[in-house]
């Protein structure tokens, strides 16, 4: 996570906390999400796994643990109407969690 975004959260009166992948377990996730006022989904050098948006093939730069947590976290936040601030990969996760798709090789698109 970039420090400038964490500082912005603090300057706005928030307290940023990192959530471990283990929180993808429904009981744990629900207990934590109910205490959150907002969700920040940062960018990352990793990519969302293609099978999550209906594509085939492997993704060498995938982070399955993050995918599992982010999909569950986004759905829980949307159900509770908790605001989500997503940047780069975080925005891709938000698209995928809500039924969207991604171009795997965007630079090849016209």
mmCIF file of C-alpha atoms in Angstrom:
data_model
loop_
_atom_site.group_PDB
_atom_site.id
_atom_site.type_symbol
_atom_site.label_atom_id
_atom_site.label_comp_id
_atom_site.label_asym_id
_atom_site.label_seq_id
_atom_site.Cartn_x
_atom_site.Cartn_y
_atom_site.Cartn_z
ATOM 1 C CA UNK A 1 0.000 0.000 0.000
ATOM 2 C CA UNK A 2 1.282 3.416 -0.858
ATOM 3 C CA UNK A 3 1.873 5.626 2.141
ATOM 4 C CA UNK A 4 0.210 8.631 0.499
ATOM 5 C CA UNK A 5 -3.137 6.812 0.479
ATOM 6 C CA UNK A 6 -2.756 5.623 4.059
ATOM 7 C CA UNK A 7 -1.876 9.176 5.131
ATOM 8 C CA UNK A 8 -4.954 10.490 3.319
ATOM 9 C CA UNK A 9 -7.129 8.054 5.276
ATOM 10 C CA UNK A 10 -5.538 9.159 8.560
ATOM 11 C CA UNK A 11 -5.842 12.849 7.632
ATOM 12 C CA UNK A 12 -9.556 12.290 6.967
ATOM 13 C CA UNK A 13 -9.984 10.845 10.473
ATOM 14 C CA UNK A 14 -9.786 7.174 9.559
ATOM 15 C CA UNK A 15 -7.662 4.362 10.912
ATOM 16 C CA UNK A 16 -6.263 2.126 8.157
ATOM 17 C CA UNK A 17 -5.924 -1.549 9.034
ATOM 18 C CA UNK A 18 -4.595 -4.389 6.896
ATOM 19 C CA UNK A 19 -6.698 -7.531 6.632
ATOM 20 C CA UNK A 20 -4.959 -10.914 6.343
ATOM 21 C CA UNK A 21 -6.072 -13.440 3.732
ATOM 22 C CA UNK A 22 -7.359 -15.706 6.525
ATOM 23 C CA UNK A 23 -10.288 -13.302 6.995
ATOM 24 C CA UNK A 24 -11.859 -14.674 3.824
ATOM 25 C CA UNK A 25 -13.546 -17.219 6.115
ATOM 26 C CA UNK A 26 -17.193 -16.030 6.286
ATOM 27 C CA UNK A 27 -17.546 -15.947 10.087
ATOM 28 C CA UNK A 28 -14.307 -14.024 10.558
ATOM 29 C CA UNK A 29 -15.013 -11.674 7.675
ATOM 30 C CA UNK A 30 -18.517 -10.822 8.865
ATOM 31 C CA UNK A 31 -17.241 -10.020 12.359
ATOM 32 C CA UNK A 32 -14.660 -7.597 10.951
ATOM 33 C CA UNK A 33 -16.711 -6.007 8.157
ATOM 34 C CA UNK A 34 -19.430 -4.994 10.607
ATOM 35 C CA UNK A 35 -16.843 -2.771 12.323
ATOM 36 C CA UNK A 36 -15.632 -0.989 9.156
ATOM 37 C CA UNK A 37 -16.717 2.429 7.905
ATOM 38 C CA UNK A 38 -15.051 2.073 4.506
ATOM 39 C CA UNK A 39 -12.887 -0.220 2.388
ATOM 40 C CA UNK A 40 -9.703 0.775 0.552
ATOM 41 C CA UNK A 41 -8.634 -1.664 -2.174
ATOM 42 C CA UNK A 42 -5.106 -0.710 -3.269
ATOM 43 C CA UNK A 43 -3.214 -1.495 -6.415
ATOM 44 C CA UNK A 44 -0.745 -4.356 -6.659
ATOM 45 C CA UNK A 45 1.717 -5.845 -9.130
ATOM 46 C CA UNK A 46 -0.383 -9.037 -9.094
ATOM 47 C CA UNK A 47 -3.373 -9.726 -11.360
ATOM 48 C CA UNK A 48 -6.864 -11.087 -10.745
ATOM 49 C CA UNK A 49 -7.148 -14.782 -11.612
ATOM 50 C CA UNK A 50 -8.823 -15.186 -15.033
ATOM 51 C CA UNK A 51 -11.274 -17.895 -13.922
ATOM 52 C CA UNK A 52 -12.935 -15.321 -11.656
ATOM 53 C CA UNK A 53 -14.174 -13.412 -14.711
ATOM 54 C CA UNK A 54 -14.878 -16.362 -17.010
ATOM 55 C CA UNK A 55 -11.541 -16.619 -18.827
ATOM 56 C CA UNK A 56 -9.351 -19.676 -19.261
ATOM 57 C CA UNK A 57 -5.650 -19.985 -18.678
ATOM 58 C CA UNK A 58 -3.150 -19.347 -15.953
ATOM 59 C CA UNK A 59 -2.017 -16.011 -14.599
ATOM 60 C CA UNK A 60 1.629 -16.171 -13.518
ATOM 61 C CA UNK A 61 1.282 -12.963 -11.486
ATOM 62 C CA UNK A 62 -1.841 -14.043 -9.589
ATOM 63 C CA UNK A 63 -2.407 -13.683 -5.849
ATOM 64 C CA UNK A 64 -5.104 -16.282 -5.035
ATOM 65 C CA UNK A 65 -5.216 -15.338 -1.346
ATOM 66 C CA UNK A 66 -5.888 -11.707 -2.167
ATOM 67 C CA UNK A 67 -8.513 -12.699 -4.744
ATOM 68 C CA UNK A 68 -10.338 -14.843 -2.202
ATOM 69 C CA UNK A 69 -10.331 -12.105 0.432
ATOM 70 C CA UNK A 70 -11.131 -9.219 -1.904
ATOM 71 C CA UNK A 71 -14.100 -10.952 -3.568
ATOM 72 C CA UNK A 72 -15.607 -11.835 -0.182
ATOM 73 C CA UNK A 73 -14.813 -8.394 1.260
ATOM 74 C CA UNK A 74 -16.333 -6.524 -1.683
ATOM 75 C CA UNK A 75 -19.525 -8.582 -1.587
ATOM 76 C CA UNK A 76 -19.855 -8.113 2.178
ATOM 77 C CA UNK A 77 -19.254 -4.357 1.838
ATOM 78 C CA UNK A 78 -21.805 -3.995 -0.962
ATOM 79 C CA UNK A 79 -24.432 -5.910 1.042
ATOM 80 C CA UNK A 80 -23.892 -3.487 3.939
ATOM 81 C CA UNK A 81 -23.570 -0.395 1.724
ATOM 82 C CA UNK A 82 -20.063 0.294 3.049
ATOM 83 C CA UNK A 83 -18.165 2.730 0.794
ATOM 84 C CA UNK A 84 -15.341 1.258 -1.304
ATOM 85 C CA UNK A 85 -12.359 3.261 -2.568
ATOM 86 C CA UNK A 86 -10.576 1.174 -5.209
ATOM 87 C CA UNK A 87 -7.394 1.960 -7.136
ATOM 88 C CA UNK A 88 -5.858 0.005 -10.043
ATOM 89 C CA UNK A 89 -6.060 -3.701 -9.140
ATOM 90 C CA UNK A 90 -8.607 -2.834 -6.483
ATOM 91 C CA UNK A 91 -10.880 -1.390 -9.165
ATOM 92 C CA UNK A 92 -10.386 -4.523 -11.267
ATOM 93 C CA UNK A 93 -11.428 -6.591 -8.239
ATOM 94 C CA UNK A 94 -14.535 -4.443 -7.831
ATOM 95 C CA UNK A 95 -15.452 -4.955 -11.508
ATOM 96 C CA UNK A 96 -14.975 -8.720 -11.277
ATOM 97 C CA UNK A 97 -16.841 -9.058 -7.960
ATOM 98 C CA UNK A 98 -19.854 -7.300 -9.500
ATOM 99 C CA UNK A 99 -19.915 -9.476 -12.627
ATOM 100 C CA UNK A 100 -17.602 -7.516 -14.902
ATOM 101 C CA UNK A 101 -14.791 -8.861 -17.051
ATOM 102 C CA UNK A 102 -11.256 -7.756 -17.805
ATOM 103 C CA UNK A 103 -9.033 -7.740 -20.859
ATOM 104 C CA UNK A 104 -6.067 -9.913 -19.978
ATOM 105 C CA UNK A 105 -3.761 -8.370 -22.544
ATOM 106 C CA UNK A 106 -5.021 -4.830 -22.692
ATOM 107 C CA UNK A 107 -2.063 -3.601 -24.726
ATOM 108 C CA UNK A 108 -3.244 -5.833 -27.608
ATOM 109 C CA UNK A 109 -6.700 -4.221 -27.735
ATOM 110 C CA UNK A 110 -7.433 -1.631 -30.461
#
